[in-house]
PDB file of C-alpha atoms in Angstrom:
ATOM      1  CA  VAL A   1      -7.612   0.778  15.966  1.00 96.00           C
ATOM      2  CA  GLY A   2      -5.781   3.717  17.539  1.00 96.00           C
ATOM      3  CA  SER A   3      -4.758   4.604  21.088  1.00 96.00           C
ATOM      4  CA  GLY A   4      -5.850   8.211  21.305  1.00 95.00           C
ATOM      5  CA  PHE A   5      -8.851   9.495  23.250  1.00 95.00           C
ATOM      6  CA  GLY A   6     -11.308   7.337  21.292  1.00 96.00           C
ATOM      7  CA  GLY A   7      -9.359   4.087  21.373  1.00 97.00           C
ATOM      8  CA  LEU A   8      -8.641   4.287  25.097  1.00 98.00           C
ATOM      9  CA  ALA A   9     -12.275   5.135  25.859  1.00 97.00           C
ATOM     10  CA  ALA A  10     -13.416   2.132  23.834  1.00 97.00           C
ATOM     11  CA  GLY A  11     -11.006  -0.099  25.776  1.00 97.00           C
ATOM     12  CA  VAL A  12     -12.274   1.128  29.139  1.00 97.00           C
ATOM     13  CA  LYS A  13     -15.911   0.678  28.168  1.00 97.00           C
ATOM     14  CA  LEU A  14     -15.287  -2.829  26.803  1.00 97.00           C
ATOM     15  CA  GLU A  15     -13.699  -3.771  30.130  1.00 96.00           C
ATOM     16  CA  GLU A  16     -16.648  -2.294  32.032  1.00 96.00           C
ATOM     17  CA  ALA A  17     -19.020  -4.356  29.871  1.00 97.00           C
ATOM     18  CA  GLY A  18     -17.152  -7.529  30.782  1.00 96.00           C
ATOM     19  CA  ILE A  19     -15.557  -7.911  27.364  1.00 95.00           C
ATOM     20  CA  GLY A  20     -11.913  -8.677  27.955  1.00 93.00           C
ATOM     21  CA  ASP A  21     -10.853 -10.394  24.738  1.00 95.00           C
ATOM     22  CA  PHE A  22      -9.591  -7.431  22.744  1.00 97.00           C
ATOM     23  CA  VAL A  23      -6.421  -5.610  21.733  1.00 97.00           C
ATOM     24  CA  ILE A  24      -5.724  -2.035  20.660  1.00 98.00           C
ATOM     25  CA  PHE A  25      -3.551  -1.640  17.568  1.00 98.00           C
ATOM     26  CA  GLU A  26      -1.267   1.400  17.578  1.00 97.00           C
ATOM     27  CA  ARG A  27       1.044   2.183  14.681  1.00 95.00           C
ATOM     28  CA  ALA A  28       3.469   4.252  16.780  1.00 94.00           C
ATOM     29  CA  SER A  29       5.675   3.288  19.712  1.00 95.00           C
ATOM     30  CA  GLY A  30       3.596   5.326  22.186  1.00 96.00           C
ATOM     31  CA  LEU A  31      -0.049   6.101  22.843  1.00 96.00           C
ATOM     32  CA  GLY A  32      -1.820   9.413  22.540  1.00 95.00           C
ATOM     33  CA  GLY A  33      -2.777   9.813  18.884  1.00 91.00           C
ATOM     34  CA  THR A  34      -3.242  13.470  18.039  1.00 89.00           C
ATOM     35  CA  TRP A  35      -1.744  14.566  21.372  1.00 92.00           C
ATOM     36  CA  ARG A  36       1.356  12.476  20.731  1.00 91.00           C
ATOM     37  CA  ASP A  37       1.907  13.579  17.149  1.00 87.00           C
ATOM     38  CA  ASN A  38       1.265  17.303  17.628  1.00 85.00           C
ATOM     39  CA  SER A  39       3.796  19.094  19.802  1.00 84.00           C
ATOM     40  CA  TYR A  40       4.242  22.412  18.018  1.00 82.00           C
ATOM     41  CA  PRO A  41       4.754  25.586  20.095  1.00 80.00           C
ATOM     42  CA  GLY A  42       1.538  26.699  21.744  1.00 80.00           C
ATOM     43  CA  CYS A  43      -0.238  23.386  21.120  1.00 85.00           C
ATOM     44  CA  ALA A  44      -3.249  23.159  23.443  1.00 87.00           C
ATOM     45  CA  CYS A  45      -6.921  22.246  23.352  1.00 87.00           C
ATOM     46  CA  ASP A  46      -9.554  24.865  22.553  1.00 82.00           C
ATOM     47  CA  VAL A  47     -12.056  23.125  24.855  1.00 88.00           C
ATOM     48  CA  GLU A  48     -11.777  23.704  28.596  1.00 90.00           C
ATOM     49  CA  SER A  49      -9.787  20.935  30.229  1.00 90.00           C
ATOM     50  CA  HIS A  50     -12.449  19.962  32.767  1.00 89.00           C
ATOM     51  CA  LEU A  51     -14.801  19.269  29.860  1.00 91.00           C
ATOM     52  CA  TYR A  52     -12.126  17.738  27.632  1.00 92.00           C
ATOM     53  CA  SER A  53     -11.732  14.779  29.991  1.00 94.00           C
ATOM     54  CA  TYR A  54     -13.148  11.302  30.391  1.00 96.00           C
ATOM     55  CA  SER A  55     -16.284  11.001  32.511  1.00 94.00           C
ATOM     56  CA  PHE A  56     -14.724   7.923  34.106  1.00 95.00           C
ATOM     57  CA  ALA A  57     -11.408   9.665  34.798  1.00 95.00           C
ATOM     58  CA  PRO A  58     -12.061  13.220  36.030  1.00 93.00           C
ATOM     59  CA  ASN A  59      -8.951  15.264  36.642  1.00 93.00           C
ATOM     60  CA  PRO A  60      -9.322  18.092  39.155  1.00 89.00           C
ATOM     61  CA  ASN A  61      -5.659  19.036  38.827  1.00 90.00           C
ATOM     62  CA  TRP A  62      -5.500  20.594  35.372  1.00 93.00           C
ATOM     63  CA  SER A  63      -3.002  23.421  35.639  1.00 91.00           C
ATOM     64  CA  GLN A  64      -4.855  25.719  33.226  1.00 89.00           C
ATOM     65  CA  SER A  65      -8.355  26.215  31.899  1.00 88.00           C
ATOM     66  CA  TYR A  66      -7.041  25.223  28.460  1.00 88.00           C
ATOM     67  CA  SER A  67      -4.181  22.868  29.242  1.00 91.00           C
ATOM     68  CA  PRO A  68      -1.165  22.429  26.956  1.00 91.00           C
ATOM     69  CA  GLN A  69      -0.328  19.358  24.900  1.00 92.00           C
ATOM     70  CA  PRO A  70       2.221  17.775  27.285  1.00 95.00           C
ATOM     71  CA  GLU A  71      -0.315  17.814  30.121  1.00 96.00           C
ATOM     72  CA  ILE A  72      -3.061  16.274  27.970  1.00 96.00           C
ATOM     73  CA  LEU A  73      -0.701  13.539  26.767  1.00 97.00           C
ATOM     74  CA  ALA A  74       0.358  12.795  30.356  1.00 97.00           C
ATOM     75  CA  TYR A  75      -3.341  12.538  31.300  1.00 97.00           C
ATOM     76  CA  LEU A  76      -3.909   9.927  28.583  1.00 97.00           C
ATOM     77  CA  GLN A  77      -0.837   7.960  29.622  1.00 98.00           C
ATOM     78  CA  ARG A  78      -1.867   7.997  33.278  1.00 97.00           C
ATOM     79  CA  THR A  79      -5.425   6.927  32.447  1.00 97.00           C
ATOM     80  CA  ALA A  80      -4.166   4.009  30.339  1.00 97.00           C
ATOM     81  CA  ARG A  81      -1.935   2.821  33.183  1.00 97.00           C
ATOM     82  CA  GLU A  82      -4.577   3.182  35.878  1.00 96.00           C
ATOM     83  CA  ARG A  83      -7.225   1.401  33.810  1.00 96.00           C
ATOM     84  CA  GLY A  84      -4.910  -1.477  32.879  1.00 95.00           C
ATOM     85  CA  LEU A  85      -4.851  -0.788  29.155  1.00 97.00           C
ATOM     86  CA  MET A  86      -1.102  -0.790  28.596  1.00 97.00           C
ATOM     87  CA  GLU A  87      -0.971  -4.569  28.224  1.00 95.00           C
ATOM     88  CA  ARG A  88      -3.840  -4.376  25.732  1.00 96.00           C
ATOM     89  CA  ILE A  89      -2.035  -2.050  23.330  1.00 98.00           C
ATOM     90  CA  ARG A  90       0.012  -3.561  20.503  1.00 97.00           C
ATOM     91  CA  PHE A  91       2.492  -0.811  19.723  1.00 97.00           C
ATOM     92  CA  GLU A  92       4.097  -0.558  16.262  1.00 97.00           C
ATOM     93  CA  HIS A  93       1.187  -2.479  14.773  1.00 97.00           C
ATOM     94  CA  ALA A  94       0.025  -0.345  11.858  1.00 96.00           C
ATOM     95  CA  VAL A  95      -3.270  -1.576  10.426  1.00 96.00           C
ATOM     96  CA  ASN A  96      -2.827  -1.785   6.663  1.00 96.00           C
ATOM     97  CA  ASP A  97      -6.060  -3.533   5.768  1.00 97.00           C
ATOM     98  CA  ALA A  98      -9.232  -4.842   7.395  1.00 97.00           C
ATOM     99  CA  ARG A  99     -11.703  -7.002   5.467  1.00 97.00           C
ATOM    100  CA  TRP A 100     -14.770  -8.929   6.501  1.00 97.00           C
ATOM    101  CA  ASP A 101     -14.530 -12.639   5.663  1.00 97.00           C
ATOM    102  CA  ASP A 102     -18.123 -13.637   5.015  1.00 97.00           C
ATOM    103  CA  ARG A 103     -17.341 -17.341   4.817  1.00 96.00           C
ATOM    104  CA  ALA A 104     -15.375 -17.444   8.077  1.00 96.00           C
ATOM    105  CA  GLY A 105     -17.654 -14.952   9.819  1.00 96.00           C
ATOM    106  CA  HIS A 106     -14.947 -12.645  11.139  1.00 97.00           C
ATOM    107  CA  TRP A 107     -12.686  -9.739  10.259  1.00 98.00           C
ATOM    108  CA  ARG A 108      -9.223 -10.299   8.839  1.00 98.00           C
ATOM    109  CA  VAL A 109      -7.012  -7.472  10.060  1.00 98.00           C
ATOM    110  CA  GLN A 110      -3.643  -7.179   8.358  1.00 98.00           C
ATOM    111  CA  THR A 111      -1.091  -5.259  10.423  1.00 97.00           C
ATOM    112  CA  SER A 112       2.577  -4.487   9.941  1.00 97.00           C
ATOM    113  CA  GLN A 113       3.301  -7.275  12.423  1.00 96.00           C
ATOM    114  CA  GLY A 114       1.046  -9.964  10.974  1.00 97.00           C
ATOM    115  CA  LEU A 115      -2.544 -11.077  10.436  1.00 97.00           C
ATOM    116  CA  PHE A 116      -5.198 -11.022  13.170  1.00 97.00           C
ATOM    117  CA  THR A 117      -8.846 -12.052  13.183  1.00 97.00           C
ATOM    118  CA  ALA A 118     -11.645 -10.341  15.089  1.00 97.00           C
ATOM    119  CA  ASP A 119     -15.398 -10.507  15.546  1.00 96.00           C
ATOM    120  CA  PHE A 120     -15.629  -6.712  15.682  1.00 97.00           C
ATOM    121  CA  VAL A 121     -13.368  -3.838  14.622  1.00 97.00           C
ATOM    122  CA  ILE A 122     -13.644  -0.385  16.207  1.00 97.00           C
ATOM    123  CA  GLY A 123     -12.041   2.413  14.242  1.00 95.00           C
ATOM    124  CA  ALA A 124     -10.698   5.134  16.549  1.00 94.00           C
ATOM    125  CA  VAL A 125      -8.325   6.990  14.242  1.00 90.00           C
ATOM    126  CA  CYS A 126      -8.124  10.749  13.772  1.00 80.00           C
ATOM    127  CA  GLY A 127      -7.112  12.788  10.758  1.00 72.00           C
ATOM    128  CA  LEU A 128      -5.308  15.323  12.933  1.00 68.00           C
ATOM    129  CA  SER A 129      -2.457  12.844  13.398  1.00 67.00           C
ATOM    130  CA  GLN A 130      -1.793  12.840   9.643  1.00 71.00           C
ATOM    131  CA  PRO A 131       0.562  15.495   8.200  1.00 72.00           C
ATOM    132  CA  SER A 132      -1.138  17.628   5.565  1.00 74.00           C
ATOM    133  CA  ILE A 133       0.495  20.262   3.364  1.00 78.00           C
ATOM    134  CA  PRO A 134      -2.039  22.609   1.700  1.00 77.00           C
ATOM    135  CA  LYS A 135      -1.976  22.804  -2.093  1.00 81.00           C
ATOM    136  CA  LEU A 136      -1.089  26.462  -2.513  1.00 80.00           C
ATOM    137  CA  ALA A 137      -0.379  27.920  -5.927  1.00 86.00           C
ATOM    138  CA  GLY A 138       3.320  28.669  -6.291  1.00 88.00           C
ATOM    139  CA  LEU A 139       4.344  26.677  -3.227  1.00 84.00           C
ATOM    140  CA  GLU A 140       6.973  24.856  -5.276  1.00 86.00           C
ATOM    141  CA  ARG A 141       8.794  28.172  -5.738  1.00 89.00           C
ATOM    142  CA  PHE A 142       8.942  28.964  -2.018  1.00 82.00           C
ATOM    143  CA  GLU A 143      12.581  28.851  -0.914  1.00 81.00           C
ATOM    144  CA  GLY A 144      11.975  28.396   2.809  1.00 77.00           C
ATOM    145  CA  LYS A 145      11.138  25.291   4.792  1.00 76.00           C
ATOM    146  CA  VAL A 146       7.668  23.806   4.312  1.00 77.00           C
ATOM    147  CA  MET A 147       6.316  21.489   6.972  1.00 75.00           C
ATOM    148  CA  ALA A 148       3.111  20.372   8.606  1.00 73.00           C
ATOM    149  CA  ILE A 149       2.391  20.980  12.283  1.00 73.00           C
ATOM    150  CA  THR A 150       1.972  17.245  12.785  1.00 73.00           C
ATOM    151  CA  GLY A 151       5.424  15.876  13.474  1.00 69.00           C
ATOM    152  CA  TRP A 152       6.860  19.273  14.437  1.00 72.00           C
ATOM    153  CA  GLU A 153      10.618  19.115  13.996  1.00 66.00           C
ATOM    154  CA  GLY A 154      11.800  20.635  17.247  1.00 62.00           C
ATOM    155  CA  ASP A 155      12.871  24.253  17.592  1.00 58.00           C
ATOM    156  CA  GLN A 156      12.633  26.157  14.338  1.00 56.00           C
ATOM    157  CA  VAL A 157      14.409  29.389  13.401  1.00 51.00           C
ATOM    158  CA  TRP A 158      11.727  31.718  12.083  1.00 53.00           C
ATOM    159  CA  LYS A 159      12.528  34.247   9.376  1.00 47.00           C
ATOM    160  CA  GLY A 160       9.066  34.216   7.898  1.00 44.00           C
ATOM    161  CA  ALA A 161       5.970  32.066   8.093  1.00 46.00           C
ATOM    162  CA  ASN A 162       3.120  30.962   5.941  1.00 46.00           C
ATOM    163  CA  GLY A 163       0.230  29.503   7.889  1.00 47.00           C
ATOM    164  CA  GLU A 164      -2.959  27.805   6.773  1.00 44.00           C
ATOM    165  CA  ALA A 165      -5.788  27.283   9.290  1.00 46.00           C
ATOM    166  CA  ASP A 166      -6.048  28.444  12.882  1.00 52.00           C
ATOM    167  CA  THR A 167      -3.070  26.539  14.237  1.00 58.00           C
ATOM    168  CA  SER A 168      -0.618  29.038  12.753  1.00 58.00           C
ATOM    169  CA  ILE A 169      -1.872  31.655  15.235  1.00 61.00           C
ATOM    170  CA  PRO A 170      -0.739  29.917  18.467  1.00 64.00           C
ATOM    171  CA  ILE A 171       2.494  28.844  16.775  1.00 67.00           C
ATOM    172  CA  THR A 172       3.352  32.445  15.964  1.00 61.00           C
ATOM    173  CA  TRP A 173       2.373  33.607  19.459  1.00 60.00           C
ATOM    174  CA  ALA A 174       4.382  30.913  21.202  1.00 61.00           C
ATOM    175  CA  CYS A 175       7.650  31.175  19.283  1.00 60.00           C
ATOM    176  CA  ALA A 176      10.410  32.834  21.271  1.00 51.00           C
ATOM    177  CA  SER A 177      11.734  34.569  18.158  1.00 56.00           C
ATOM    178  CA  PRO A 178       8.684  35.527  16.096  1.00 56.00           C
ATOM    179  CA  PRO A 179       9.019  36.004  12.340  1.00 57.00           C
ATOM    180  CA  SER A 180       9.535  39.434  10.867  1.00 59.00           C
ATOM    181  CA  GLN A 181       6.437  38.828   8.804  1.00 63.00           C
ATOM    182  CA  ALA A 182       3.745  36.217   9.333  1.00 62.00           C
ATOM    183  CA  ILE A 183       1.087  35.568   6.716  1.00 65.00           C
ATOM    184  CA  HIS A 184      -1.958  33.671   7.918  1.00 64.00           C
ATOM    185  CA  LEU A 185      -4.010  32.181   5.088  1.00 66.00           C
ATOM    186  CA  ALA A 186      -7.553  31.230   6.080  1.00 65.00           C
ATOM    187  CA  ARG A 187     -10.841  30.651   4.284  1.00 67.00           C
ATOM    188  CA  PRO A 188     -13.339  32.525   6.549  1.00 66.00           C
ATOM    189  CA  LEU A 189     -12.696  35.632   8.627  1.00 64.00           C
ATOM    190  CA  ARG A 190     -10.931  34.828  11.924  1.00 61.00           C
ATOM    191  CA  HIS A 191     -11.430  36.631  15.217  1.00 62.00           C
ATOM    192  CA  CYS A 192      -8.545  36.504  17.694  1.00 60.00           C
ATOM    193  CA  SER A 193      -8.602  37.087  21.431  1.00 60.00           C
ATOM    194  CA  PRO A 194      -5.719  37.161  23.941  1.00 58.00           C
ATOM    195  CA  GLY A 195      -4.084  33.821  24.682  1.00 54.00           C
ATOM    196  CA  ARG A 196      -6.073  31.383  26.843  1.00 55.00           C
ATOM    197  CA  GLY A 197      -3.419  30.682  29.454  1.00 55.00           C
ATOM    198  CA  SER A 198      -5.302  31.313  32.665  1.00 57.00           C
ATOM    199  CA  GLU A 199      -4.532  29.017  35.553  1.00 58.00           C
ATOM    200  CA  SER A 200      -7.187  26.673  36.902  1.00 53.00           C
ATOM    201  CA  CYS A 201      -8.217  28.131  40.272  1.00 51.00           C
ATOM    202  CA  CYS A 202      -8.536  26.092  43.467  1.00 52.00           C
ATOM    203  CA  CYS A 203     -12.354  26.449  43.517  1.00 51.00           C
ATOM    204  CA  VAL A 204     -12.660  24.898  40.069  1.00 52.00           C
ATOM    205  CA  ARG A 205     -10.298  22.087  41.051  1.00 53.00           C
ATOM    206  CA  TYR A 206     -12.285  21.391  44.213  1.00 48.00           C
ATOM    207  CA  ASN A 207     -15.593  21.217  42.343  1.00 53.00           C
ATOM    208  CA  HIS A 208     -14.166  18.620  39.941  1.00 53.00           C
ATOM    209  CA  ARG A 209     -12.801  16.272  42.583  1.00 54.00           C
ATOM    210  CA  SER A 210     -14.452  12.846  42.459  1.00 53.00           C
ATOM    211  CA  ASP A 211     -14.594  12.603  46.265  1.00 55.00           C
ATOM    212  CA  VAL A 212     -16.709  15.763  46.639  1.00 49.00           C
ATOM    213  CA  PRO A 213     -20.406  14.840  47.148  1.00 48.00           C
TER     214      PRO A 213
END
């Protein structure tokens, strides 16, 4: 269930184990999970790209040490095509319920497109693809626009910003027209360093090529 990093990895490993009778349910019309649903300004991974990759699909051509969201999503799409997973994915099949049928000896998986049965169910969903608005006191009196980073609604005009959690920092940095005042609400103390936008050098790319002994 899910076609993000976890779901695609499970599909590849099932194929490698000689298990070919499986499908991947995806509620959306495209794969990628978190990296499909999060496209806010400055969205990138805080783990170096050469480590944030599949062991079975090394990518020596990451453009930056911490690559941006579009590049990570393209990597997932390319991996799915090259490993033959596209025909396995059932897009727009949201899983609404999954129950074990003890009498029949299999799972009954109810999706938005009908009922399926399975011997095993692998859950590969991620909470970061779910919009979440923090419960802040007085939020109902705020006159500006309130939205979650998941499902970012294109270019926003910033006149002020309230942020909760670390993601508000790269959003504020990346916006072309920063707010006149940005308030970052966070539980523990945060330490900020300059943006991680360094390019991946040719030596690093060479060392991560699969054809290098």
